[in-house]
Tab-separated table of C-alpha atoms in Angstrom:
chain	number	residue	atom	x	y	z
M	878	MET	CA	-0.014	-0.007	0.043
M	879	ASN	CA	2.838	2.368	0.791
M	880	ILE	CA	4.379	1.820	-2.636
M	881	ILE	CA	1.045	2.551	-4.407
M	882	ASP	CA	0.580	5.581	-2.126
M	883	TRP	CA	3.933	7.079	-3.038
M	884	ILE	CA	3.592	6.391	-6.742
M	885	LEU	CA	0.249	8.068	-6.971
M	886	PHE	CA	1.412	10.916	-4.784
M	887	THR	CA	4.521	11.544	-6.811
M	888	LEU	CA	2.643	11.599	-10.099
M	889	LEU	CA	0.009	14.011	-8.892
M	890	ALA	CA	2.550	16.133	-7.006
M	891	LEU	CA	4.344	16.753	-10.241
M	892	CYS	CA	1.078	17.819	-11.958
M	893	VAL	CA	0.106	20.136	-9.060
M	894	GLY	CA	3.630	21.524	-8.810
M	895	TYR	CA	3.603	22.527	-12.479
M	896	LEU	CA	0.291	24.412	-12.105
M	897	LEU	CA	1.332	26.014	-8.798
M	898	LEU	CA	4.631	27.297	-10.210
M	899	TYR	CA	2.926	29.226	-13.009
M	900	ALA	CA	0.042	30.287	-10.829
M	901	ILE	CA	2.505	31.959	-8.436
M	902	ALA	CA	4.419	33.442	-11.397
M	903	SER	CA	1.243	34.938	-12.801
M	904	LYS	CA	0.975	37.249	-9.749
M	905	PHE	CA	4.264	38.853	-10.793
M	906	TYR	CA	3.315	39.466	-14.411
M	907	ARG	CA	2.733	43.056	-15.523
M	908	ALA	CA	0.898	43.780	-18.737
M	909	PRO	CA	3.314	45.163	-21.301
M	910	ARG	CA	2.757	48.827	-22.114
M	911	PHE	CA	4.041	49.805	-25.496
M	912	PRO	CA	4.765	53.342	-26.744
M	913	ASP	CA	2.666	54.816	-29.499
M	914	ALA	CA	3.235	53.069	-32.822
M	915	ARG	CA	5.355	54.744	-35.435
M	916	THR	CA	3.501	52.881	-38.209
M	917	PHE	CA	-0.124	52.016	-38.719
M	918	ARG	CA	-0.191	48.437	-40.018
M	919	ARG	CA	-2.900	46.973	-42.262
M	920	PHE	CA	-5.070	44.290	-40.675
M	921	VAL	CA	-7.265	41.495	-42.000
M	922	VAL	CA	-9.698	40.298	-39.312
M	923	LEU	CA	-11.235	36.876	-39.716
M	924	PHE	CA	-14.605	35.801	-38.300
M	925	PRO	CA	-15.232	32.069	-39.002
M	926	ALA	CA	-18.990	31.611	-38.460
M	927	TYR	CA	-20.591	28.153	-38.458
M	928	LYS	CA	-24.345	28.380	-37.832
M	929	GLU	CA	-23.841	31.559	-35.879
M	930	ASP	CA	-26.958	33.443	-37.042
M	931	ARG	CA	-27.796	34.633	-33.519
M	932	VAL	CA	-24.508	36.477	-32.860
M	933	ILE	CA	-22.381	37.131	-35.898
M	934	ALA	CA	-24.034	40.350	-37.170
M	935	SER	CA	-23.891	42.094	-33.794
M	936	SER	CA	-20.262	41.007	-33.227
M	937	VAL	CA	-19.229	42.405	-36.627
M	938	ARG	CA	-21.119	45.657	-36.067
M	939	SER	CA	-19.390	46.075	-32.726
M	940	PHE	CA	-15.962	45.409	-34.255
M	941	LEU	CA	-16.563	48.027	-36.947
M	942	GLN	CA	-16.453	50.658	-34.146
M	943	GLN	CA	-12.679	50.206	-33.770
M	944	ASP	CA	-10.693	53.339	-33.038
M	945	TYR	CA	-8.313	52.643	-35.938
M	946	PRO	CA	-8.175	53.989	-39.491
M	947	GLN	CA	-10.995	52.227	-41.303
M	948	GLU	CA	-9.060	51.990	-44.546
M	949	LEU	CA	-6.452	49.971	-42.706
M	950	PHE	CA	-8.519	47.006	-41.600
M	951	ASP	CA	-10.693	44.580	-43.555
M	952	ILE	CA	-13.168	42.191	-41.967
M	953	ILE	CA	-13.842	38.791	-43.583
M	954	VAL	CA	-16.728	36.664	-42.358
M	955	ILE	CA	-16.650	33.062	-43.522
M	956	SER	CA	-20.296	31.995	-43.521
M	957	ASP	CA	-20.754	28.259	-43.060
M	958	GLN	CA	-24.329	26.957	-43.091
M	959	MET	CA	-25.847	30.252	-42.027
M	960	GLN	CA	-29.302	31.422	-43.146
M	961	ASP	CA	-29.866	33.569	-46.256
M	962	ALA	CA	-31.310	36.336	-44.071
M	963	THR	CA	-28.162	36.426	-41.975
M	964	ASN	CA	-25.940	36.556	-45.100
M	965	GLU	CA	-27.985	39.419	-46.534
M	966	ASP	CA	-27.672	41.359	-43.326
M	967	LEU	CA	-23.895	40.823	-43.412
M	968	ARG	CA	-23.715	42.001	-47.049
M	969	SER	CA	-25.159	45.365	-45.974
M	970	LEU	CA	-22.069	45.953	-43.867
M	971	PRO	CA	-18.653	47.227	-45.111
M	972	ILE	CA	-17.078	43.762	-44.864
M	973	HIS	CA	-16.120	40.869	-47.131
M	974	LEU	CA	-18.497	37.864	-46.969
M	975	LEU	CA	-17.344	34.429	-48.039
M	976	ILE	CA	-19.801	31.539	-48.352
M	977	ALA	CA	-18.154	28.243	-47.409
M	978	ASP	CA	-17.734	25.883	-50.353
M	979	TYR	CA	-15.857	23.100	-48.568
M	980	ARG	CA	-17.214	19.847	-47.142
M	981	ASP	CA	-16.837	18.735	-43.503
M	982	SER	CA	-16.917	22.035	-41.655
M	983	SER	CA	-13.871	23.120	-39.621
M	984	LYS	CA	-12.387	26.361	-38.431
M	985	ALA	CA	-9.060	25.480	-40.047
M	986	LYS	CA	-10.751	25.241	-43.445
M	987	ALA	CA	-12.569	28.527	-42.947
M	988	LEU	CA	-9.251	30.364	-42.071
M	989	THR	CA	-7.539	28.800	-45.076
M	990	MET	CA	-10.375	29.806	-47.411
M	991	ALA	CA	-10.222	33.350	-46.087
M	992	MET	CA	-6.506	33.720	-46.626
M	993	GLU	CA	-6.760	32.225	-50.106
M	994	SER	CA	-9.451	34.836	-50.960
M	995	VAL	CA	-6.990	37.661	-50.278
M	996	SER	CA	-3.872	36.104	-51.772
M	997	GLY	CA	-3.270	39.137	-53.940
M	998	GLU	CA	-3.646	41.600	-51.022
M	999	HIS	CA	-0.928	42.878	-48.781
M	1000	TYR	CA	-1.667	42.728	-45.049
M	1001	ASP	CA	0.701	43.117	-42.124
M	1002	ILE	CA	-1.352	41.427	-39.361
M	1003	VAL	CA	-4.034	38.695	-39.251
M	1004	ALA	CA	-6.432	38.847	-36.290
M	1005	ILE	CA	-8.773	35.979	-35.579
M	1006	MET	CA	-12.061	36.360	-33.675
M	1007	ASP	CA	-14.919	33.985	-32.839
M	1008	ALA	CA	-18.451	34.786	-34.091
M	1009	ASP	CA	-19.631	35.711	-30.582
M	1010	ASN	CA	-16.631	37.852	-29.572
M	1011	LEU	CA	-16.890	41.457	-28.493
M	1012	THR	CA	-13.851	43.588	-27.707
M	1013	SER	CA	-12.785	47.116	-26.814
M	1014	PRO	CA	-12.435	49.896	-29.433
M	1015	ASP	CA	-8.631	49.916	-28.991
M	1016	PHE	CA	-8.162	46.262	-29.867
M	1017	LEU	CA	-6.411	46.891	-33.176
M	1018	ALA	CA	-4.480	49.917	-31.907
M	1019	GLU	CA	-3.071	47.934	-28.986
M	1020	ILE	CA	-2.100	45.022	-31.190
M	1021	ASN	CA	-0.523	47.436	-33.671
M	1022	ARG	CA	1.640	48.893	-30.822
M	1023	ALA	CA	2.726	45.378	-29.875
M	1024	PHE	CA	3.806	44.567	-33.338
M	1025	ASP	CA	5.498	47.940	-33.751
M	1026	ASN	CA	7.653	46.872	-30.797
M	1027	GLY	CA	8.674	43.495	-32.265
M	1028	ALA	CA	5.802	41.097	-31.485
M	1029	ARG	CA	4.983	38.483	-34.172
M	1030	SER	CA	2.257	36.606	-32.250
M	1031	VAL	CA	-0.072	37.946	-29.542
M	1032	GLN	CA	-2.978	36.665	-27.492
M	1033	ALA	CA	-5.535	39.038	-26.011
M	1034	HIS	CA	-7.395	38.486	-22.738
M	1035	ARG	CA	-10.396	36.312	-23.413
M	1036	THR	CA	-12.909	36.606	-20.626
M	1037	GLY	CA	-16.529	35.685	-19.988
M	1038	LYS	CA	-19.313	38.047	-21.017
M	1039	ASN	CA	-22.154	36.059	-19.457
M	1040	MET	CA	-22.222	34.687	-15.920
M	1041	ASN	CA	-25.896	33.741	-15.809
M	1042	THR	CA	-25.698	30.025	-14.876
M	1043	ASP	CA	-23.561	27.913	-12.566
M	1044	ILE	CA	-22.024	26.254	-15.628
M	1045	SER	CA	-21.118	29.590	-17.276
M	1046	VAL	CA	-19.594	30.780	-13.931
M	1047	LEU	CA	-17.366	27.685	-13.847
M	1048	ASP	CA	-16.500	28.075	-17.519
M	1049	GLY	CA	-15.591	31.705	-17.041
M	1050	ILE	CA	-13.412	30.990	-14.024
M	1051	SER	CA	-11.718	28.097	-15.864
M	1052	GLU	CA	-10.826	30.570	-18.604
M	1053	GLU	CA	-9.281	32.950	-16.026
M	1054	ILE	CA	-7.321	30.153	-14.439
M	1055	ASN	CA	-5.924	29.325	-17.884
M	1056	ASN	CA	-5.096	32.930	-18.491
M	1057	GLY	CA	-3.098	33.021	-15.247
M	1058	ILE	CA	-1.294	29.722	-15.515
M	1059	PHE	CA	-0.765	29.285	-19.252
M	1060	ARG	CA	-0.508	32.887	-20.355
M	1061	SER	CA	0.568	35.508	-17.792
M	1062	GLY	CA	2.422	32.905	-15.682
M	1063	HIS	CA	4.369	31.630	-18.689
M	1064	ASN	CA	5.187	35.084	-19.969
M	1065	ALA	CA	6.325	36.079	-16.473
M	1066	LEU	CA	8.965	33.298	-16.646
M	1067	GLY	CA	10.000	34.197	-20.203
M	1068	LEU	CA	8.032	31.450	-21.954
M	1069	SER	CA	5.418	31.743	-24.678
M	1070	ALA	CA	1.753	32.295	-23.808
M	1071	ALA	CA	-0.770	29.670	-24.927
M	1072	LEU	CA	-3.303	30.573	-27.590
M	1073	SER	CA	-7.026	30.731	-26.798
M	1074	GLY	CA	-8.520	30.158	-30.242
M	1075	SER	CA	-9.700	33.724	-30.735
M	1076	GLY	CA	-8.526	37.160	-29.797
M	1077	MET	CA	-5.168	36.314	-31.276
M	1078	ALA	CA	-3.094	37.982	-33.968
M	1079	PHE	CA	-0.133	36.906	-36.094
M	1080	GLU	CA	2.301	38.288	-38.653
M	1081	ALA	CA	0.287	38.072	-41.832
M	1082	GLU	CA	3.032	36.513	-44.075
M	1083	TRP	CA	3.781	33.844	-41.463
M	1084	PHE	CA	0.098	33.051	-41.038
M	1085	ARG	CA	-0.486	32.836	-44.825
M	1086	LYS	CA	2.307	30.271	-45.135
M	1087	ASN	CA	1.308	28.164	-42.107
M	1088	VAL	CA	-2.504	28.193	-42.118
M	1089	ARG	CA	-2.610	25.649	-44.911
M	1090	LEU	CA	-0.835	23.163	-42.607
M	1091	LEU	CA	-3.779	23.073	-40.134
M	1092	GLU	CA	-5.692	19.837	-40.284
M	1093	THR	CA	-7.610	19.193	-37.083
M	1094	ALA	CA	-10.279	20.575	-34.769
M	1095	GLY	CA	-7.439	21.798	-32.450
M	1096	GLU	CA	-6.209	24.480	-34.819
M	1097	ASP	CA	-5.037	26.778	-32.022
M	1098	LYS	CA	-2.787	24.035	-30.684
M	1099	GLU	CA	-1.445	23.295	-34.151
M	1100	LEU	CA	-0.589	26.924	-34.454
M	1101	GLU	CA	1.220	26.807	-31.094
M	1102	VAL	CA	3.349	23.865	-32.336
M	1103	LEU	CA	4.249	25.727	-35.559
M	1104	LEU	CA	5.147	28.929	-33.622
M	1105	LEU	CA	7.247	27.100	-31.009
M	1106	ARG	CA	9.088	25.002	-33.545
M	1107	GLN	CA	10.029	28.264	-35.329
M	1108	ARG	CA	10.863	29.909	-31.981
M	1109	ILE	CA	8.234	32.622	-32.347
M	1110	HIS	CA	7.217	33.977	-28.976
M	1111	THR	CA	3.566	34.659	-28.180
M	1112	THR	CA	2.951	37.745	-26.007
M	1113	TYR	CA	-0.070	37.831	-23.690
M	1114	LEU	CA	-1.871	41.159	-23.645
M	1115	PRO	CA	-4.208	41.153	-20.621
M	1116	GLN	CA	-5.135	44.804	-21.140
M	1117	ILE	CA	-7.164	43.874	-24.279
M	1118	PRO	CA	-10.457	42.260	-23.277
M	1119	VAL	CA	-12.158	39.862	-25.712
M	1120	TYR	CA	-15.538	38.952	-24.314
M	1121	ASP	CA	-16.440	35.417	-25.092
M	1122	GLU	CA	-19.763	33.686	-24.450
M	1123	LYS	CA	-19.298	30.973	-21.796
M	1124	THR	CA	-21.054	27.653	-22.021
M	1125	GLN	CA	-24.355	27.624	-20.173
M	1126	LYS	CA	-25.435	23.989	-20.126
M	1127	GLU	CA	-23.854	20.743	-18.801
M	1128	GLU	CA	-24.304	18.956	-22.120
M	1129	ALA	CA	-22.575	21.747	-23.995
M	1130	ILE	CA	-19.657	21.958	-21.625
M	1131	GLY	CA	-19.356	18.180	-21.845
M	1132	ASN	CA	-19.029	18.363	-25.648
M	1133	GLN	CA	-16.641	21.328	-25.374
M	1134	ARG	CA	-14.352	19.519	-22.958
M	1135	LYS	CA	-14.473	16.397	-25.128
M	1136	ARG	CA	-13.223	18.445	-28.067
M	1137	TRP	CA	-10.448	20.041	-25.960
M	1138	ILE	CA	-9.309	16.729	-24.448
M	1139	ALA	CA	-9.218	15.063	-27.888
M	1140	ALA	CA	-7.269	18.030	-29.297
M	1141	GLN	CA	-4.782	17.969	-26.444
M	1142	PHE	CA	-4.076	14.245	-26.630
M	1143	GLY	CA	-3.986	14.291	-30.388
M	1144	ILE	CA	-1.556	17.146	-30.663
M	1145	LEU	CA	0.499	15.557	-27.944
M	1146	ARG	CA	0.927	12.401	-30.016
M	1147	HIS	CA	1.763	14.467	-33.031
M	1148	SER	CA	4.306	16.675	-31.255
M	1149	LEU	CA	6.263	14.079	-29.293
M	1150	SER	CA	8.313	13.289	-32.404
M	1151	GLY	CA	9.881	16.791	-32.155
M	1152	LEU	CA	10.775	16.529	-28.504
M	1153	ARG	CA	14.294	15.078	-29.001
M	1154	GLU	CA	15.189	17.858	-31.369
M	1155	ALA	CA	13.757	20.479	-28.998
M	1156	VAL	CA	15.862	19.128	-26.174
M	1157	SER	CA	19.057	18.995	-28.238
M	1158	LYS	CA	18.582	22.562	-29.440
M	1159	GLY	CA	17.522	23.952	-26.064
M	1160	ASN	CA	14.033	24.864	-27.159
M	1161	MET	CA	12.581	25.108	-23.662
M	1162	ASP	CA	9.279	26.577	-24.888
M	1163	TYR	CA	8.576	23.435	-26.930
M	1164	CYS	CA	9.604	21.154	-24.095
M	1165	ASP	CA	7.383	23.024	-21.685
M	1166	LYS	CA	4.446	22.714	-24.037
M	1167	ILE	CA	4.858	18.885	-24.222
M	1168	LEU	CA	4.836	18.804	-20.356
M	1169	GLN	CA	1.754	21.029	-20.346
M	1170	TRP	CA	-0.151	18.715	-22.698
M	1171	MET	CA	0.823	15.667	-20.635
M	1172	LEU	CA	-1.171	17.032	-17.688
M	1173	PRO	CA	-4.483	15.317	-17.060
M	1174	PRO	CA	-7.661	17.335	-17.606
M	1175	ARG	CA	-7.949	19.696	-14.652
M	1176	LEU	CA	-11.278	18.395	-13.416
M	1177	ILE	CA	-9.899	14.850	-13.342
M	1178	GLN	CA	-6.795	16.051	-11.589
M	1179	LEU	CA	-8.967	17.800	-8.958
M	1180	ALA	CA	-11.015	14.638	-8.486
M	1181	GLY	CA	-7.796	12.551	-8.198
M	1182	VAL	CA	-6.126	14.744	-5.635
M	1183	PHE	CA	-9.131	15.183	-3.405
M	1184	GLY	CA	-10.396	11.728	-3.836
M	1185	LEU	CA	-7.079	10.058	-2.945
M	1186	THR	CA	-6.597	12.497	-0.045
M	1187	PHE	CA	-9.893	11.206	1.346
M	1188	ILE	CA	-9.147	7.533	0.686
M	1189	PHE	CA	-5.661	7.518	2.236
M	1190	THR	CA	-6.936	9.554	5.188
M	1191	VAL	CA	-9.664	6.951	5.867
M	1192	ILE	CA	-7.174	4.107	5.453
M	1193	GLY	CA	-4.701	5.726	7.836
M	1194	VAL	CA	-7.387	6.412	10.516
M	1195	TRP	CA	-8.665	2.834	10.198
M	1196	GLN	CA	-5.108	1.474	10.650
M	1197	ALA	CA	-4.619	3.692	13.682
M	1198	VAL	CA	-7.830	2.460	15.235
M	1199	GLN	CA	-6.751	-1.122	14.643
M	1200	GLY	CA	-3.559	-0.467	16.588
M	1201	MET	CA	-1.401	-0.685	13.543
M	1202	GLY	CA	0.859	2.325	14.454
M	1203	GLN	CA	0.786	5.860	13.276
M	1204	GLU	CA	0.260	5.141	9.565
M	1205	TRP	CA	-2.449	7.851	9.469
M	1206	THR	CA	0.350	10.421	9.480
M	1207	ALA	CA	1.112	9.336	5.886
M	1208	ALA	CA	-2.052	11.158	4.869
M	1209	ILE	CA	-0.520	14.511	5.892
M	1210	LYS	CA	1.355	14.751	2.596
M	1211	TRP	CA	-1.948	14.381	0.782
M	1212	TRP	CA	-3.524	17.156	2.805
M	1213	ILE	CA	-0.581	19.368	1.820
M	1214	LEU	CA	-1.040	18.390	-1.787
M	1215	SER	CA	-4.752	19.234	-1.655
M	1216	ALA	CA	-3.934	22.633	-0.187
M	1217	ALA	CA	-1.406	23.213	-2.994
M	1218	GLN	CA	-4.000	22.220	-5.575
M	1219	ILE	CA	-6.531	24.709	-4.118
M	1220	MET	CA	-3.851	27.443	-4.111
M	1221	ALA	CA	-2.945	26.720	-7.737
M	1222	MET	CA	-6.651	27.144	-8.701
M	1223	LEU	CA	-7.350	30.230	-6.578
M	1224	LEU	CA	-4.331	32.342	-7.289
M	1225	PRO	CA	-5.085	33.171	-10.927
M	1226	ILE	CA	-8.803	33.985	-10.323
M	1227	PRO	CA	-9.532	37.740	-10.379
M	1228	GLY	CA	-10.900	38.973	-7.033
M	1229	ARG	CA	-14.085	40.154	-8.708
M	1230	LEU	CA	-15.029	36.543	-9.354
M	1231	LEU	CA	-14.457	35.247	-5.822
M	1232	ASP	CA	-18.078	35.647	-4.678
M	1233	LYS	CA	-21.133	33.675	-3.614
M	1234	ARG	CA	-21.719	32.558	-7.262
M	1235	LEU	CA	-18.443	30.708	-7.217
M	1236	GLY	CA	-19.299	28.899	-3.975
M	1237	LYS	CA	-22.609	27.742	-5.430
M	1238	ALA	CA	-21.040	26.766	-8.767
M	1239	ILE	CA	-18.368	24.679	-7.120
M	1240	LEU	CA	-21.091	22.209	-6.098
M	1241	ARG	CA	-21.404	21.253	-9.828
M	1242	ILE	CA	-17.727	20.207	-10.120
M	1243	PRO	CA	-18.114	16.553	-8.998
M	1244	LEU	CA	-20.690	15.857	-11.760
M	1245	LEU	CA	-18.648	17.656	-14.338
M	1246	ALA	CA	-15.563	15.687	-13.285
M	1247	LEU	CA	-17.537	12.427	-13.865
M	1248	THR	CA	-18.627	13.712	-17.314
M	1249	THR	CA	-15.041	14.603	-18.207
M	1250	LEU	CA	-13.850	11.166	-17.046
M	1251	GLY	CA	-16.520	9.555	-19.199
M	1252	ASN	CA	-15.400	11.583	-22.202
M	1253	LEU	CA	-11.975	9.926	-22.018
M	1254	PHE	CA	-13.616	6.789	-23.396
M	1255	LYS	CA	-15.330	8.678	-26.272
M	1256	LEU	CA	-12.407	10.409	-27.941
M	1257	LYS	CA	-12.018	8.187	-30.983
M	1258	GLY	CA	-12.128	10.369	-34.054
M	1259	ALA	CA	-12.889	13.522	-32.041
M	1260	TYR	CA	-9.393	14.977	-32.713
M	1261	LYS	CA	-10.282	15.729	-36.342
M	1262	LYS	CA	-14.055	16.048	-35.960
M	1263	PHE	CA	-15.558	19.558	-35.728
M	1264	ILE	CA	-17.788	19.851	-32.671
M	1265	HIS	CA	-19.832	23.033	-32.608
M	1266	THR	CA	-20.710	24.974	-29.408
M	1267	GLU	CA	-24.023	26.767	-29.777
M	1268	HIS	CA	-24.110	30.503	-28.984
M	1269	TYR	CA	-26.921	32.765	-27.911
M	1270	GLU	CA	-27.679	36.401	-28.380
M	1271	ASN	CA	-24.785	38.783	-27.789
M	1272	SER	CA	-24.905	40.675	-24.543
M	1273	HIS	CA	-22.371	42.573	-22.527
């Protein structure tokens, strides 16, 4: 029993230690403040939209209010299986509308189609938004300043715009934990920030060359691999909010997590072949990313740490009652690990979200953990399959 105890403890301690390290580092990160840009760069802004009739028009109208020279940014909406009325509404706006002509919908195909449609145009920066995203009027200006100071890849601060259900509260808090650990925490220690899937921008020529290499439903993770292999650093810009609709229903969040887990495990298998080269060339960013993708899904890790803490505490107390010595003291290390796990989760959460809603929402975690565990047995084919998350009316 002691051997099993220590094996399980060591494995989980490594996982918790990884998260805690970057959670602590995130508290020392300061948003980069760039001087005014010397050059106004030209942007192309992509909005892939699959069955997004409820939100796309309002998102685009909002983005058109950017405080940036209008002649220096073009918006492209890639309409995939949207209604004729929605498309007509979009055509009335000063944007470019593309109607998808590919089979088997995917965001990667939409992005590729958009870049092929402007192959003869010169752009300096490509920005990618989701159909439900809203942002601040200085989004393009801030990104332009970052690129004027040498950035080639940036990730804005995605955050929840709806906190109307327990599930959306948990989803929004999960996003903020990711922002702290995998973005600000990593940047604080000199490593590249993870991409979020939207609210991100890249050097246009680089993106034009690399977008055609995307093949799966985890296109943001594929982009990360391409960036890290080419040693292109991603800068996190927490001062630029990108409001993203958070999942409101258990079924939807289950499908969403299934897609994410499949993408993580799929890209891990694909990327392991480059680990030896990364180690030999000292590419610490790439090595760190492999370690990151080896971590178990966070809900499962939570269930594992707290569940085993309870089990080994019960076993230790039972042994003590039976007069088998002080074996119960072995559970102390599990209590410490549980405390470290809680700290790793709490540190990145903004103070404004630590309220009664969080306490109520936490009660839903055990069921979500079981759902996530069940999804581990349903991943076959999900890595390359497009799974759509339904959105509702824009509100902020």
